[in-house]
mmCIF file of C-alpha atoms in Angstrom:
data_model
loop_
_atom_site.group_PDB
_atom_site.id
_atom_site.type_symbol
_atom_site.label_atom_id
_atom_site.label_comp_id
_atom_site.label_asym_id
_atom_site.label_seq_id
_atom_site.Cartn_x
_atom_site.Cartn_y
_atom_site.Cartn_z
ATOM 1 C CA UNK A 1 3.605 28.042 -38.310
ATOM 2 C CA UNK A 2 5.061 25.998 -35.464
ATOM 3 C CA UNK A 3 3.070 24.005 -32.949
ATOM 4 C CA UNK A 4 4.212 24.583 -29.351
ATOM 5 C CA UNK A 5 2.953 24.288 -25.792
ATOM 6 C CA UNK A 6 1.200 20.980 -26.459
ATOM 7 C CA UNK A 7 0.744 18.491 -23.637
ATOM 8 C CA UNK A 8 -0.319 15.047 -24.820
ATOM 9 C CA UNK A 9 -3.273 13.836 -22.736
ATOM 10 C CA UNK A 10 -2.207 10.208 -23.235
ATOM 11 C CA UNK A 11 1.152 11.024 -21.674
ATOM 12 C CA UNK A 12 -0.523 12.884 -18.799
ATOM 13 C CA UNK A 13 -2.687 9.837 -18.123
ATOM 14 C CA UNK A 14 0.284 7.492 -18.360
ATOM 15 C CA UNK A 15 2.428 9.623 -16.065
ATOM 16 C CA UNK A 16 -0.387 10.061 -13.541
ATOM 17 C CA UNK A 17 -1.151 6.346 -13.417
ATOM 18 C CA UNK A 18 0.019 4.518 -10.314
ATOM 19 C CA UNK A 19 2.109 1.470 -11.136
ATOM 20 C CA UNK A 20 2.490 -0.048 -14.590
ATOM 21 C CA UNK A 21 3.162 2.438 -17.406
ATOM 22 C CA UNK A 22 4.223 0.182 -20.280
ATOM 23 C CA UNK A 23 1.181 0.820 -22.488
ATOM 24 C CA UNK A 24 -0.591 4.046 -23.387
ATOM 25 C CA UNK A 25 -4.346 4.002 -22.944
ATOM 26 C CA UNK A 26 -6.488 5.129 -25.852
ATOM 27 C CA UNK A 27 -9.102 7.858 -25.762
ATOM 28 C CA UNK A 28 -11.939 5.324 -25.546
ATOM 29 C CA UNK A 29 -10.595 3.733 -22.383
ATOM 30 C CA UNK A 30 -9.882 7.110 -20.772
ATOM 31 C CA UNK A 31 -13.331 8.527 -21.523
ATOM 32 C CA UNK A 32 -15.188 5.374 -20.528
ATOM 33 C CA UNK A 33 -13.262 4.642 -17.306
ATOM 34 C CA UNK A 34 -11.954 7.926 -15.957
ATOM 35 C CA UNK A 35 -14.526 10.636 -16.613
ATOM 36 C CA UNK A 36 -17.463 9.212 -14.689
ATOM 37 C CA UNK A 37 -19.950 10.053 -17.437
ATOM 38 C CA UNK A 38 -23.609 9.277 -16.926
ATOM 39 C CA UNK A 39 -24.681 5.982 -18.461
ATOM 40 C CA UNK A 40 -26.712 7.545 -21.296
ATOM 41 C CA UNK A 41 -23.951 9.983 -22.243
ATOM 42 C CA UNK A 42 -21.332 7.228 -22.281
ATOM 43 C CA UNK A 43 -23.551 4.921 -24.342
ATOM 44 C CA UNK A 44 -24.248 7.652 -26.921
ATOM 45 C CA UNK A 45 -20.518 8.378 -27.187
ATOM 46 C CA UNK A 46 -19.657 4.675 -27.606
ATOM 47 C CA UNK A 47 -22.474 4.062 -30.115
ATOM 48 C CA UNK A 48 -21.352 6.873 -32.431
ATOM 49 C CA UNK A 49 -17.730 5.714 -32.231
ATOM 50 C CA UNK A 50 -18.742 2.145 -33.138
ATOM 51 C CA UNK A 51 -21.046 3.172 -35.985
ATOM 52 C CA UNK A 52 -18.501 5.437 -37.649
ATOM 53 C CA UNK A 53 -15.661 2.938 -37.161
ATOM 54 C CA UNK A 54 -17.786 0.343 -38.937
ATOM 55 C CA UNK A 55 -18.170 2.791 -41.854
ATOM 56 C CA UNK A 56 -14.431 3.493 -41.834
ATOM 57 C CA UNK A 57 -13.682 -0.228 -42.142
ATOM 58 C CA UNK A 58 -15.758 -0.629 -45.292
ATOM 59 C CA UNK A 59 -13.650 -0.893 -48.471
ATOM 60 C CA UNK A 60 -13.310 2.294 -50.547
ATOM 61 C CA UNK A 61 -15.199 4.354 -48.003
ATOM 62 C CA UNK A 62 -13.145 7.413 -47.099
ATOM 63 C CA UNK A 63 -15.828 9.122 -45.034
ATOM 64 C CA UNK A 64 -13.534 12.018 -44.079
ATOM 65 C CA UNK A 65 -12.996 13.182 -47.659
ATOM 66 C CA UNK A 66 -16.722 13.619 -48.444
ATOM 67 C CA UNK A 67 -18.112 17.153 -48.327
ATOM 68 C CA UNK A 68 -20.142 18.109 -46.571
ATOM 69 C CA UNK A 69 -19.320 15.676 -43.782
ATOM 70 C CA UNK A 70 -22.186 13.460 -42.750
ATOM 71 C CA UNK A 71 -23.705 14.345 -39.327
ATOM 72 C CA UNK A 72 -22.462 11.111 -37.673
ATOM 73 C CA UNK A 73 -18.944 11.681 -38.984
ATOM 74 C CA UNK A 74 -18.973 15.216 -37.589
ATOM 75 C CA UNK A 75 -20.187 13.929 -34.211
ATOM 76 C CA UNK A 76 -17.426 11.307 -34.279
ATOM 77 C CA UNK A 77 -14.874 14.100 -34.775
ATOM 78 C CA UNK A 78 -16.451 16.174 -31.995
ATOM 79 C CA UNK A 79 -16.342 13.098 -29.723
ATOM 80 C CA UNK A 80 -12.590 12.863 -30.288
ATOM 81 C CA UNK A 81 -11.988 16.321 -28.799
ATOM 82 C CA UNK A 82 -14.928 17.268 -26.582
ATOM 83 C CA UNK A 83 -13.630 15.464 -23.472
ATOM 84 C CA UNK A 84 -9.947 16.348 -23.865
ATOM 85 C CA UNK A 85 -10.117 19.398 -21.547
ATOM 86 C CA UNK A 86 -11.837 17.358 -18.812
ATOM 87 C CA UNK A 87 -9.300 14.535 -19.185
ATOM 88 C CA UNK A 88 -6.439 17.042 -19.131
ATOM 89 C CA UNK A 89 -7.757 18.607 -15.920
ATOM 90 C CA UNK A 90 -8.311 15.219 -14.280
ATOM 91 C CA UNK A 91 -4.822 13.915 -15.056
ATOM 92 C CA UNK A 92 -3.113 17.252 -14.290
ATOM 93 C CA UNK A 93 -4.589 17.120 -10.775
ATOM 94 C CA UNK A 94 -3.323 13.627 -10.034
ATOM 95 C CA UNK A 95 0.128 13.709 -11.699
ATOM 96 C CA UNK A 96 3.258 14.486 -9.684
ATOM 97 C CA UNK A 97 5.491 17.388 -10.714
ATOM 98 C CA UNK A 98 8.233 14.935 -11.721
ATOM 99 C CA UNK A 99 5.916 13.020 -14.068
ATOM 100 C CA UNK A 100 4.367 16.250 -15.361
ATOM 101 C CA UNK A 101 7.834 17.422 -16.404
ATOM 102 C CA UNK A 102 8.431 14.116 -18.171
ATOM 103 C CA UNK A 103 5.055 14.343 -19.933
ATOM 104 C CA UNK A 104 5.715 17.916 -21.095
ATOM 105 C CA UNK A 105 9.204 17.049 -22.383
ATOM 106 C CA UNK A 106 7.982 13.936 -24.173
ATOM 107 C CA UNK A 107 5.022 15.855 -25.653
ATOM 108 C CA UNK A 108 7.432 18.402 -27.146
ATOM 109 C CA UNK A 109 9.593 15.617 -28.554
ATOM 110 C CA UNK A 110 6.552 13.979 -30.120
ATOM 111 C CA UNK A 111 5.444 17.232 -31.767
ATOM 112 C CA UNK A 112 8.863 17.524 -33.414
ATOM 113 C CA UNK A 113 8.706 13.863 -34.466
ATOM 114 C CA UNK A 114 5.186 14.285 -35.900
ATOM 115 C CA UNK A 115 6.402 17.171 -38.076
ATOM 116 C CA UNK A 116 9.192 15.055 -39.565
ATOM 117 C CA UNK A 117 9.032 13.316 -42.930
ATOM 118 C CA UNK A 118 9.673 9.865 -41.391
ATOM 119 C CA UNK A 119 6.681 10.092 -39.033
ATOM 120 C CA UNK A 120 4.427 7.013 -39.025
ATOM 121 C CA UNK A 121 1.044 7.909 -37.468
ATOM 122 C CA UNK A 122 -0.108 4.276 -37.321
ATOM 123 C CA UNK A 123 3.142 2.798 -36.015
ATOM 124 C CA UNK A 124 2.867 -0.211 -33.681
ATOM 125 C CA UNK A 125 5.294 1.578 -31.338
ATOM 126 C CA UNK A 126 2.654 4.198 -30.557
ATOM 127 C CA UNK A 127 0.872 1.855 -28.138
ATOM 128 C CA UNK A 128 3.844 1.902 -25.770
ATOM 129 C CA UNK A 129 4.518 4.548 -23.173
ATOM 130 C CA UNK A 130 7.918 6.253 -23.445
ATOM 131 C CA UNK A 131 9.050 5.233 -19.965
ATOM 132 C CA UNK A 132 8.840 1.441 -20.077
ATOM 133 C CA UNK A 133 7.056 0.117 -17.035
ATOM 134 C CA UNK A 134 7.672 3.377 -15.176
ATOM 135 C CA UNK A 135 8.772 1.379 -12.187
ATOM 136 C CA UNK A 136 12.474 1.892 -12.799
ATOM 137 C CA UNK A 137 12.803 -1.713 -13.919
ATOM 138 C CA UNK A 138 13.582 -3.195 -17.306
ATOM 139 C CA UNK A 139 10.495 -4.892 -18.732
ATOM 140 C CA UNK A 140 11.572 -8.365 -19.780
ATOM 141 C CA UNK A 141 10.625 -9.945 -23.069
ATOM 142 C CA UNK A 142 9.163 -13.439 -22.841
ATOM 143 C CA UNK A 143 12.491 -14.902 -24.004
ATOM 144 C CA UNK A 144 14.433 -12.922 -21.377
ATOM 145 C CA UNK A 145 11.954 -14.034 -18.726
ATOM 146 C CA UNK A 146 12.394 -17.725 -19.631
ATOM 147 C CA UNK A 147 16.197 -17.340 -19.569
ATOM 148 C CA UNK A 148 16.016 -15.689 -16.149
ATOM 149 C CA UNK A 149 13.743 -18.460 -14.843
ATOM 150 C CA UNK A 150 16.187 -21.127 -16.082
ATOM 151 C CA UNK A 151 19.143 -19.326 -14.495
ATOM 152 C CA UNK A 152 17.297 -18.919 -11.190
ATOM 153 C CA UNK A 153 16.298 -22.588 -11.228
ATOM 154 C CA UNK A 154 19.901 -23.662 -11.912
ATOM 155 C CA UNK A 155 21.196 -21.418 -9.101
ATOM 156 C CA UNK A 156 18.617 -22.886 -6.708
ATOM 157 C CA UNK A 157 19.659 -26.458 -7.636
ATOM 158 C CA UNK A 158 23.324 -25.608 -7.062
ATOM 159 C CA UNK A 159 22.538 -24.122 -3.644
ATOM 160 C CA UNK A 160 20.428 -27.179 -2.712
ATOM 161 C CA UNK A 161 23.161 -29.562 -3.834
ATOM 162 C CA UNK A 162 26.319 -27.792 -2.702
ATOM 163 C CA UNK A 163 25.167 -25.308 -0.072
ATOM 164 C CA UNK A 164 24.996 -21.530 -0.015
ATOM 165 C CA UNK A 165 28.766 -21.031 -0.290
ATOM 166 C CA UNK A 166 29.064 -22.996 -3.576
ATOM 167 C CA UNK A 167 29.366 -19.760 -5.522
ATOM 168 C CA UNK A 168 32.618 -19.044 -3.655
ATOM 169 C CA UNK A 169 34.237 -22.248 -5.015
ATOM 170 C CA UNK A 170 35.876 -20.415 -7.899
ATOM 171 C CA UNK A 171 36.996 -17.507 -5.727
ATOM 172 C CA UNK A 172 40.382 -18.913 -4.769
ATOM 173 C CA UNK A 173 43.786 -17.311 -4.553
ATOM 174 C CA UNK A 174 46.199 -18.298 -7.358
ATOM 175 C CA UNK A 175 49.165 -17.737 -5.053
ATOM 176 C CA UNK A 176 48.352 -20.685 -2.769
#
């Protein structure tokens, strides 16, 4: 059995987002901010998520291996999928065809990766979108940013001291 035709809702959201695309948003954020649920419905959804997560964090408490599943655990599982079609529809309407193509391609790549033996489902890398900032610019690390600031400051001092044409000082003809 091979999984195919999957479009990752996180990637749809990321590709449809205007501006910054460095981080993927989790299901909680998408449901709470994008769906426009009524207050009571949102609060019920959040409450069940919080209660079951608290149980999951207890030592030696593998709530998903118990049979039959407890009612709250089942509702938690339902909560993880019940809004996916609505989120998919929402993001599919607002994404451009270019970003939709990227999301579909990346979804297929991720399915292949998830089927591999080296797959790490809890990897720290999973919080990042596959396209960097999405703005066509390299996202600088803090160290790179500090280096750039120092270089820019040094260039500004040289211009203030020697004038705008100081950079041309070393551009001389060896034949003179």
